[in-house]
N, CA and C atoms as an extended XYZ file, in Angstrom:
420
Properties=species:S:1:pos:R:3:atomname:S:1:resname:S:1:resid:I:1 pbc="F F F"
N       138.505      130.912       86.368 N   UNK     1
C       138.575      130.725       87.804 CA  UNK     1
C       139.863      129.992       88.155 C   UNK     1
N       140.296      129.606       89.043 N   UNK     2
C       141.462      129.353       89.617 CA  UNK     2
C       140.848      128.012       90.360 C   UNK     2
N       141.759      127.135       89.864 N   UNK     3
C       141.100      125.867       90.034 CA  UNK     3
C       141.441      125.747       91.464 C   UNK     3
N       140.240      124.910       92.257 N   UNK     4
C       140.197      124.658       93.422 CA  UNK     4
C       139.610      125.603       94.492 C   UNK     4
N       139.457      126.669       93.866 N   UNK     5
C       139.282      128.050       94.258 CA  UNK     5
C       137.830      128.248       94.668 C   UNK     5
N       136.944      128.338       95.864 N   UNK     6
C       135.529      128.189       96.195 CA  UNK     6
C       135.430      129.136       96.667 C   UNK     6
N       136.005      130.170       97.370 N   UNK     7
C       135.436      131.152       98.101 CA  UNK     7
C       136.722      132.362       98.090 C   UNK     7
N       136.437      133.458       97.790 N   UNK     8
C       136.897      134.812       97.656 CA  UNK     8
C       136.511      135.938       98.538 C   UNK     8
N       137.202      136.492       99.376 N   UNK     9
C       136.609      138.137       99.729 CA  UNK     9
C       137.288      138.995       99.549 C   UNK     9
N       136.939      140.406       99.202 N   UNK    10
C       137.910      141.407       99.814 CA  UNK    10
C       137.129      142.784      100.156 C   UNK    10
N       137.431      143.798      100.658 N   UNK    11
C       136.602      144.917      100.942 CA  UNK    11
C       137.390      146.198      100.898 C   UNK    11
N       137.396      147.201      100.649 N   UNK    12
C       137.639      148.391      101.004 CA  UNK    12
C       136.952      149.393      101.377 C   UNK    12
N       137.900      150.624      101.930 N   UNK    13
C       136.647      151.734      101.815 CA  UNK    13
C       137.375      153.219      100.949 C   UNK    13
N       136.655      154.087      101.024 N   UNK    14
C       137.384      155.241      100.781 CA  UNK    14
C       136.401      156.297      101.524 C   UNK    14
N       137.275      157.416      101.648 N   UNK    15
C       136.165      159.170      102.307 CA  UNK    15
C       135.620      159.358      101.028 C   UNK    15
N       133.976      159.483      101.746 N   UNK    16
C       132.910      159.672      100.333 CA  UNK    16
C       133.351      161.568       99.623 C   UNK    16
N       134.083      162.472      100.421 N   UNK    17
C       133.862      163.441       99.686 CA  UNK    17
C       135.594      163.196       99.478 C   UNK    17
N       135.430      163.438       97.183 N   UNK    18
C       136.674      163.291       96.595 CA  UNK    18
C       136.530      162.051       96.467 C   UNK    18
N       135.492      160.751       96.375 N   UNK    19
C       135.476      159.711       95.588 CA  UNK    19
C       135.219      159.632       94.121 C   UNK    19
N       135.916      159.315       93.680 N   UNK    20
C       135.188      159.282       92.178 CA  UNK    20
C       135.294      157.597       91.814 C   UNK    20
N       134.199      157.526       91.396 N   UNK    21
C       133.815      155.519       91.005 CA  UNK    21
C       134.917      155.169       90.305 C   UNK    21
N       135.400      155.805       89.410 N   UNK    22
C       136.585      154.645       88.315 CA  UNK    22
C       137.686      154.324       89.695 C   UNK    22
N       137.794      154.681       90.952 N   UNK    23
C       138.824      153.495       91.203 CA  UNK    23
C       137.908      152.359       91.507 C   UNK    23
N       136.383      152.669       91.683 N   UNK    24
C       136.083      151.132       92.179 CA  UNK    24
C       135.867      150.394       90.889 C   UNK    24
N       135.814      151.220       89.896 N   UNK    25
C       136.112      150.455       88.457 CA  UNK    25
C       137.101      149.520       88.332 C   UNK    25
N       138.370      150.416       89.063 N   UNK    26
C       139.653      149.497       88.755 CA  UNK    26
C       139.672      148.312       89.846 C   UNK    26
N       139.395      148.800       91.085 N   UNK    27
C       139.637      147.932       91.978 CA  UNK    27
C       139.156      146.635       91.117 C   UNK    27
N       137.354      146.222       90.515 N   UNK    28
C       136.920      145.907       90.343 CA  UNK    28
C       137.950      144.960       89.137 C   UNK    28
N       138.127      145.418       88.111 N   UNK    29
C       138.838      144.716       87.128 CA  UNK    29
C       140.349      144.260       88.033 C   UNK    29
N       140.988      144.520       88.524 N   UNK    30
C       141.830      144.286       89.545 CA  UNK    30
C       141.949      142.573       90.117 C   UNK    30
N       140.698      142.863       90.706 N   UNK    31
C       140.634      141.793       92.189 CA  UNK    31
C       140.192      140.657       91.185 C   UNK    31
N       138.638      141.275       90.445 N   UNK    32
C       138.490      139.798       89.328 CA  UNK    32
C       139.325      139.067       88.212 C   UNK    32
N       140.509      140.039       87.720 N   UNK    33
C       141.678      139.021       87.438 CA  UNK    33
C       142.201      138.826       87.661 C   UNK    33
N       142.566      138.678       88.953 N   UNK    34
C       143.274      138.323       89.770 CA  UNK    34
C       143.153      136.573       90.594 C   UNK    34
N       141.559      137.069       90.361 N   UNK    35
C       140.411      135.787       91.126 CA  UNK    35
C       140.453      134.861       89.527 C   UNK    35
N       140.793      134.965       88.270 N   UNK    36
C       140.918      134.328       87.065 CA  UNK    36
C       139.106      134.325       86.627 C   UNK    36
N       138.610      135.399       86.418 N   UNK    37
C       137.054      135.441       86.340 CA  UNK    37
C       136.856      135.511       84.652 C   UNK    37
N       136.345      135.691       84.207 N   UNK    38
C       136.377      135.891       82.555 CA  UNK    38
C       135.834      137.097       82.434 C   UNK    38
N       136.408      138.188       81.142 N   UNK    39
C       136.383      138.879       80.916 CA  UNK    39
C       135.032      139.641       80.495 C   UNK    39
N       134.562      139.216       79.999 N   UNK    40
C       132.793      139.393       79.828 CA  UNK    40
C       131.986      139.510       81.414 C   UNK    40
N       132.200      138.717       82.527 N   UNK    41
C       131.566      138.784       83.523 CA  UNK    41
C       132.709      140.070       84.191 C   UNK    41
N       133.545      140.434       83.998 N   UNK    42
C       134.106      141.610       84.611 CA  UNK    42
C       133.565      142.715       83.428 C   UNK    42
N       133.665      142.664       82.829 N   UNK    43
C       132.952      144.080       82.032 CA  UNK    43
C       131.690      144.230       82.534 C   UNK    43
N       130.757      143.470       82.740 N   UNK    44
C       129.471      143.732       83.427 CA  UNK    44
C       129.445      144.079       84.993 C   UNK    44
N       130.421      143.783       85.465 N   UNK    45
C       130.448      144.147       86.911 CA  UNK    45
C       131.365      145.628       87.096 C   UNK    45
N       132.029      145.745       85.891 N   UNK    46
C       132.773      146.914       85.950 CA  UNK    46
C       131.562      148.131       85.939 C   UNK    46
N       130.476      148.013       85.002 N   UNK    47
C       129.802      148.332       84.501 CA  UNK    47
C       128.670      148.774       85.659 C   UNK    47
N       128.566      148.091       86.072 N   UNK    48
C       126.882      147.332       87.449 CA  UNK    48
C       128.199      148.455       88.534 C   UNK    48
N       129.093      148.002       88.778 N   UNK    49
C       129.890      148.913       90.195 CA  UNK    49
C       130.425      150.273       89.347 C   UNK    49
N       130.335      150.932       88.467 N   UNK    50
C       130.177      152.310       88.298 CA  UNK    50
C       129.151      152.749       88.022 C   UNK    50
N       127.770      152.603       87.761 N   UNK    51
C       126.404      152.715       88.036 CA  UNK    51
C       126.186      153.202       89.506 C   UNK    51
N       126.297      152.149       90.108 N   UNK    52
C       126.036      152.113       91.911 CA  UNK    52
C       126.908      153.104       92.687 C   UNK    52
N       128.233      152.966       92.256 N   UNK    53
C       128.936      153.677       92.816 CA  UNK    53
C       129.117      155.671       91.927 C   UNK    53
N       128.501      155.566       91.505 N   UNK    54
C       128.388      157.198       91.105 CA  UNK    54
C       127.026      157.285       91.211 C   UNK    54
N       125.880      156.422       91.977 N   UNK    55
C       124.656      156.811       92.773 CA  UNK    55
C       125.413      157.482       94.212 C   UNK    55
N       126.216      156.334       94.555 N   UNK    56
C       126.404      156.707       95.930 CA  UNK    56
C       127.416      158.388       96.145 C   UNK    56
N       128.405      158.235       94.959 N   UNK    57
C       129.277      160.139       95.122 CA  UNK    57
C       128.378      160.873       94.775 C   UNK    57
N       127.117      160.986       93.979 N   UNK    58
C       126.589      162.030       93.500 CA  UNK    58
C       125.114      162.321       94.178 C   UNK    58
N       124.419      161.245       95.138 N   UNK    59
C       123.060      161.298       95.561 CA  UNK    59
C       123.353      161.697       97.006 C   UNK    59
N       124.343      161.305       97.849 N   UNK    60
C       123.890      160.924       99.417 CA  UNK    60
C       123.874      162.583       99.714 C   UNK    60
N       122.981      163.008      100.733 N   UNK    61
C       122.708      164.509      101.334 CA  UNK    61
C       123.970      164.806      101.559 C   UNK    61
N       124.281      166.506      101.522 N   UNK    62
C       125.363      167.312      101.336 CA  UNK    62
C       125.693      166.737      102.753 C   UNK    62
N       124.907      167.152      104.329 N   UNK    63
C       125.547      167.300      105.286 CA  UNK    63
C       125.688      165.282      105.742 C   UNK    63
N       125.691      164.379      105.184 N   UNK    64
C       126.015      163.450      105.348 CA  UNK    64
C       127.680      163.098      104.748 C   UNK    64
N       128.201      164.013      103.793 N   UNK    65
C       129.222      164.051      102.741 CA  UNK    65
C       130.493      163.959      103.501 C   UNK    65
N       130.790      164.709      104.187 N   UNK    66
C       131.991      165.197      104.965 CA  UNK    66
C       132.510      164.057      105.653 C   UNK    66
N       131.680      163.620      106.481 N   UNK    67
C       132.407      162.407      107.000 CA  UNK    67
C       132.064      161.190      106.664 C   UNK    67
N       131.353      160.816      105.301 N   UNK    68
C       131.237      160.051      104.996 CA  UNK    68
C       131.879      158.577      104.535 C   UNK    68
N       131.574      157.808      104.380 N   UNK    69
C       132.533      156.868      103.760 CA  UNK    69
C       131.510      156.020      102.885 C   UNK    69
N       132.146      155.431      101.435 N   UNK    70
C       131.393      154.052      100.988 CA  UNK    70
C       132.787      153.148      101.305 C   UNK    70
N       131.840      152.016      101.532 N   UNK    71
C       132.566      150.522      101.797 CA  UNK    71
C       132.139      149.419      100.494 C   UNK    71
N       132.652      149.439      100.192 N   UNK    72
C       132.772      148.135       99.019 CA  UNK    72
C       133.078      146.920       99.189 C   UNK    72
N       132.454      145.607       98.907 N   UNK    73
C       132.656      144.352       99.353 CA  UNK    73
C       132.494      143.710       97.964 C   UNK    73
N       133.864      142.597       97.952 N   UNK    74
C       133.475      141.970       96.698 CA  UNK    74
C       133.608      139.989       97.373 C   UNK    74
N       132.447      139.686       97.207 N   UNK    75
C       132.805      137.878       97.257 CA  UNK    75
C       132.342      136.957       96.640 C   UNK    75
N       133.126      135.663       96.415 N   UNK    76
C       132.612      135.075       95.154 CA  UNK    76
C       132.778      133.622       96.074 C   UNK    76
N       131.813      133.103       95.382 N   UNK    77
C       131.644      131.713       96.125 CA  UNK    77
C       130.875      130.891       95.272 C   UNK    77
N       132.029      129.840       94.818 N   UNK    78
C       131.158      129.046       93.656 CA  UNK    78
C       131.795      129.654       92.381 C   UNK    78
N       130.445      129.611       91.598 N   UNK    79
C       130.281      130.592       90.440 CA  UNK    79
C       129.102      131.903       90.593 C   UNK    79
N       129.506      132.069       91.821 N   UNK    80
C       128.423      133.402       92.157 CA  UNK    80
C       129.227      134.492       92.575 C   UNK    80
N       129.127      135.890       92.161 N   UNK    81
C       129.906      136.839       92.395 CA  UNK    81
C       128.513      137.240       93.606 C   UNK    81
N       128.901      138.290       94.659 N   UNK    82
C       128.414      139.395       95.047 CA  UNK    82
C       128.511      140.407       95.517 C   UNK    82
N       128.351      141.599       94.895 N   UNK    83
C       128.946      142.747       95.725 CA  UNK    83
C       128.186      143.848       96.109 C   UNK    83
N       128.501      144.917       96.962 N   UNK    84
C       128.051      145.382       98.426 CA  UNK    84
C       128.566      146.569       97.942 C   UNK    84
N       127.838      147.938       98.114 N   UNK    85
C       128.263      149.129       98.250 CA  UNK    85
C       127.843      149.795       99.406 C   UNK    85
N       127.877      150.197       99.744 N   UNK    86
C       127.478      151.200      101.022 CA  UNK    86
C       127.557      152.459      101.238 C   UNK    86
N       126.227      153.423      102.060 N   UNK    87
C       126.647      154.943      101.809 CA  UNK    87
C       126.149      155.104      103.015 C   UNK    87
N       126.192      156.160      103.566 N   UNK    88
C       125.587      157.062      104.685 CA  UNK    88
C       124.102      157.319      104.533 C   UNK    88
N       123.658      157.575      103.050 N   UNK    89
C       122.398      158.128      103.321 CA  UNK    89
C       121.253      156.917      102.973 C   UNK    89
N       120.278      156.963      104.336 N   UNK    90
C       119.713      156.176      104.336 CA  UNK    90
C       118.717      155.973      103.311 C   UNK    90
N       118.421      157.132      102.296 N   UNK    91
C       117.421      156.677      101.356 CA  UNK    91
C       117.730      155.471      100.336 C   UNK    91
N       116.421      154.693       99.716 N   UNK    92
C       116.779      153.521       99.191 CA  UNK    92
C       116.893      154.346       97.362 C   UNK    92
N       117.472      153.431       96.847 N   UNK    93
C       117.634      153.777       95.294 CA  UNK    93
C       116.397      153.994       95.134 C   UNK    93
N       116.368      154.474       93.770 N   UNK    94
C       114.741      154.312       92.918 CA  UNK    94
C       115.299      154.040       91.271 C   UNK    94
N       114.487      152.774       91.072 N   UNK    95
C       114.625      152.363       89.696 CA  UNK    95
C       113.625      153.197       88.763 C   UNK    95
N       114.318      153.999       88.308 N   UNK    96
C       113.120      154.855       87.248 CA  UNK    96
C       113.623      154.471       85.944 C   UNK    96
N       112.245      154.878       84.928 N   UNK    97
C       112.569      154.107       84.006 CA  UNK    97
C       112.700      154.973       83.117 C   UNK    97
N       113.875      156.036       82.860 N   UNK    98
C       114.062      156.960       81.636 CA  UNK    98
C       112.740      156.959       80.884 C   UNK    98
N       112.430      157.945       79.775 N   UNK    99
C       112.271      158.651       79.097 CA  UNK    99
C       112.944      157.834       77.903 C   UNK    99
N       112.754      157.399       76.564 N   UNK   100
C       113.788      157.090       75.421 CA  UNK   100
C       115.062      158.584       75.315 C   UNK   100
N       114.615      159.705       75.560 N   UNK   101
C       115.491      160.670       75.007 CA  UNK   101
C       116.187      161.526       76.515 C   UNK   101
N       116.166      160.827       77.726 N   UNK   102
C       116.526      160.959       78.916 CA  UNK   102
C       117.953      160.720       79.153 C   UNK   102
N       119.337      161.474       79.416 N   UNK   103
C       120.187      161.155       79.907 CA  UNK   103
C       120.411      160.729       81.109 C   UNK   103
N       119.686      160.707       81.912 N   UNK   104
C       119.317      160.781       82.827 CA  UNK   104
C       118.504      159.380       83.802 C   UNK   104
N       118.791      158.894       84.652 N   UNK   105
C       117.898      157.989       85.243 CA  UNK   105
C       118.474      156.528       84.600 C   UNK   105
N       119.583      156.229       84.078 N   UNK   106
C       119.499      155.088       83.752 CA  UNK   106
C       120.596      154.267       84.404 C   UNK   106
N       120.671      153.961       85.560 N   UNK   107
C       122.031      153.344       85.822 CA  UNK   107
C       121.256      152.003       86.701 C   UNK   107
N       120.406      152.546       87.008 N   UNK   108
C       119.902      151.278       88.267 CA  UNK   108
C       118.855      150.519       87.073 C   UNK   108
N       118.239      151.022       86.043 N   UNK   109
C       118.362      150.029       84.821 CA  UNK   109
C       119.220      149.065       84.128 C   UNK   109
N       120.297      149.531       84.166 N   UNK   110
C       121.619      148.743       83.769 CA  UNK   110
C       121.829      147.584       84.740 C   UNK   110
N       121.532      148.217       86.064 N   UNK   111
C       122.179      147.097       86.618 CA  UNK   111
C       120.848      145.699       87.246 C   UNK   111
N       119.650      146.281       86.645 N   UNK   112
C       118.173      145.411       86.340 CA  UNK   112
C       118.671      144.047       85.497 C   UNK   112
N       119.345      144.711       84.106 N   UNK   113
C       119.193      144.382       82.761 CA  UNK   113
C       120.390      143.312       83.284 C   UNK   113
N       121.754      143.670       84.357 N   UNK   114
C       123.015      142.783       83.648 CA  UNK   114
C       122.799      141.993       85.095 C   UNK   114
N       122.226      142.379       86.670 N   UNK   115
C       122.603      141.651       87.399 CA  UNK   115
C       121.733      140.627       87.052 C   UNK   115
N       122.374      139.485       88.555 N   UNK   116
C       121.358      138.256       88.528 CA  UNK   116
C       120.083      138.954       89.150 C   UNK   116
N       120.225      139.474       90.320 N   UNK   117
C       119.614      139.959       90.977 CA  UNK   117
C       120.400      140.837       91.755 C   UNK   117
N       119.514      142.132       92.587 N   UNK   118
C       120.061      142.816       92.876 CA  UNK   118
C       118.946      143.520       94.012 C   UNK   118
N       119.050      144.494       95.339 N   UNK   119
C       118.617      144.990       96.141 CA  UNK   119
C       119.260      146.063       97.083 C   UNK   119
N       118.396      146.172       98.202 N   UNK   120
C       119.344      147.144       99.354 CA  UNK   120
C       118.873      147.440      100.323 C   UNK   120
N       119.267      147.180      101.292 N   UNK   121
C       119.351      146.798      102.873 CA  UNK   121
C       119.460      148.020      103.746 C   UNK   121
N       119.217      147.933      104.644 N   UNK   122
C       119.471      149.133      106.175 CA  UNK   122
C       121.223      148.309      106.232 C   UNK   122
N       122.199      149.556      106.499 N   UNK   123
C       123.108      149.088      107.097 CA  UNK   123
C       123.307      148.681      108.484 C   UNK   123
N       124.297      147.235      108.211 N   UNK   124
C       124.119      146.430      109.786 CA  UNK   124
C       124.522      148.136      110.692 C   UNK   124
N       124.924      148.919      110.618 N   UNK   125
C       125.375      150.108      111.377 CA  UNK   125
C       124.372      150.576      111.938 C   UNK   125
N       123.303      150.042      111.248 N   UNK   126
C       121.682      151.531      111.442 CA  UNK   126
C       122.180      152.508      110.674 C   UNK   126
N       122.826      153.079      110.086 N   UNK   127
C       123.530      153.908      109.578 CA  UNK   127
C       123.421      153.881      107.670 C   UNK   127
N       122.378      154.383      107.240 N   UNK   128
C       122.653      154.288      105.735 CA  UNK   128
C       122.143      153.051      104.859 C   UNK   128
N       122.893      152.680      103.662 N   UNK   129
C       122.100      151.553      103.298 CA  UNK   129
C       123.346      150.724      102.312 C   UNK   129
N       122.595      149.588      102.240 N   UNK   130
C       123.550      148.638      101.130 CA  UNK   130
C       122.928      148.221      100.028 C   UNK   130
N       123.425      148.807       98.783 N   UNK   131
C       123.201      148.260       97.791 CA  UNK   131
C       123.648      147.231       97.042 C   UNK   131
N       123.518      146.112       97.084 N   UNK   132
C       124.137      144.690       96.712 CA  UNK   132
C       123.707      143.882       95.311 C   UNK   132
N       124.157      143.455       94.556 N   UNK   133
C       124.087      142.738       93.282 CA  UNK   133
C       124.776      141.560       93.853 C   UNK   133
N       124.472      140.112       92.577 N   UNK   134
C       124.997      139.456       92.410 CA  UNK   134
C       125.198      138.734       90.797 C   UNK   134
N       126.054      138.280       90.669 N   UNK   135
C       126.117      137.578       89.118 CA  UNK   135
C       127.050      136.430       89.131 C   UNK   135
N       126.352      135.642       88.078 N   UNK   136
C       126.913      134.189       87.955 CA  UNK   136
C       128.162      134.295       86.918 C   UNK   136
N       129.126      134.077       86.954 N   UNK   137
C       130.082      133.868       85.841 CA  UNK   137
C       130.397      133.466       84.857 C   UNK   137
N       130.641      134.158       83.803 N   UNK   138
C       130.173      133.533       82.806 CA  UNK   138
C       131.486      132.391       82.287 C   UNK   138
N       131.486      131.593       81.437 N   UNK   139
C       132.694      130.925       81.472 CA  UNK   139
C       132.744      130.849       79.907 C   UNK   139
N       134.195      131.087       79.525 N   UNK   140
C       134.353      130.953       77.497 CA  UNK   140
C       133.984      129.965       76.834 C   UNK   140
């Protein structure tokens, strides 16, 4: 962390059709070393925000796609990370619990297993929903 350093934001967005998650991968490794976070708590968030964010390019309804957008929010306050995805389509995730031999269904497990906690909201828009995590930092 960056000494003295208590509070962080930043946000972007991108057009949901032609998103693909590894930039919010990068953004992600980006902004947190930037913020001086440790490397272990960015691999898990790299991890937790390409989960979420290839729910949101690959699930939201076709005719929601076009003019869509996700918004991404990253803020840290303390030693608490939290971050914010957002989509158009208002359905909520579903945590299913694979199959052992399932490729399938396991991302909102992952992010069970690494966040602190994690949920998802009606967007303040009325418009869609927010899927939000948070995690504590880990320190070397």
């Amino acid at each position: 962390m960056i000494p003295g350093t208590k509070e962080w934001t930043t946000s972007c967005e991108w057009r949901l059709d032609g998103f693909e998650p590894i930039v919010a991968r990068r953004m992600v490794e980006n902004i947190l070393s930037l913020w001086g976070v440790h490397a272990e708590t960015i691999d898990d968030a790299k991890l937790i925000t390409s989960e979420v964010a290839t729910n949101a390019a690959e699930h939201v309804r076709r005719e929601l796609r076009k003019a869509g957008v996700i918004h991404f929010r990253i803020d840290l306050s303390g030693d608490t990370l939290r971050f914010e995805i957002s989509d158009p389509d208002p359905r909520p995730p579903l945590l299913i619990r694979a199959a052992h031999d399932d490729e399938q269904y396991r991302g909102l497990t992952i992010v069970d297993a690494l966040a602190k906690d994690w949920g998802f909201e009606v967007a303040s828009s009325g418009t869609g929903k927010v899927v939000w995590w948070t995690q504590t930092i880990s320190h070397p």
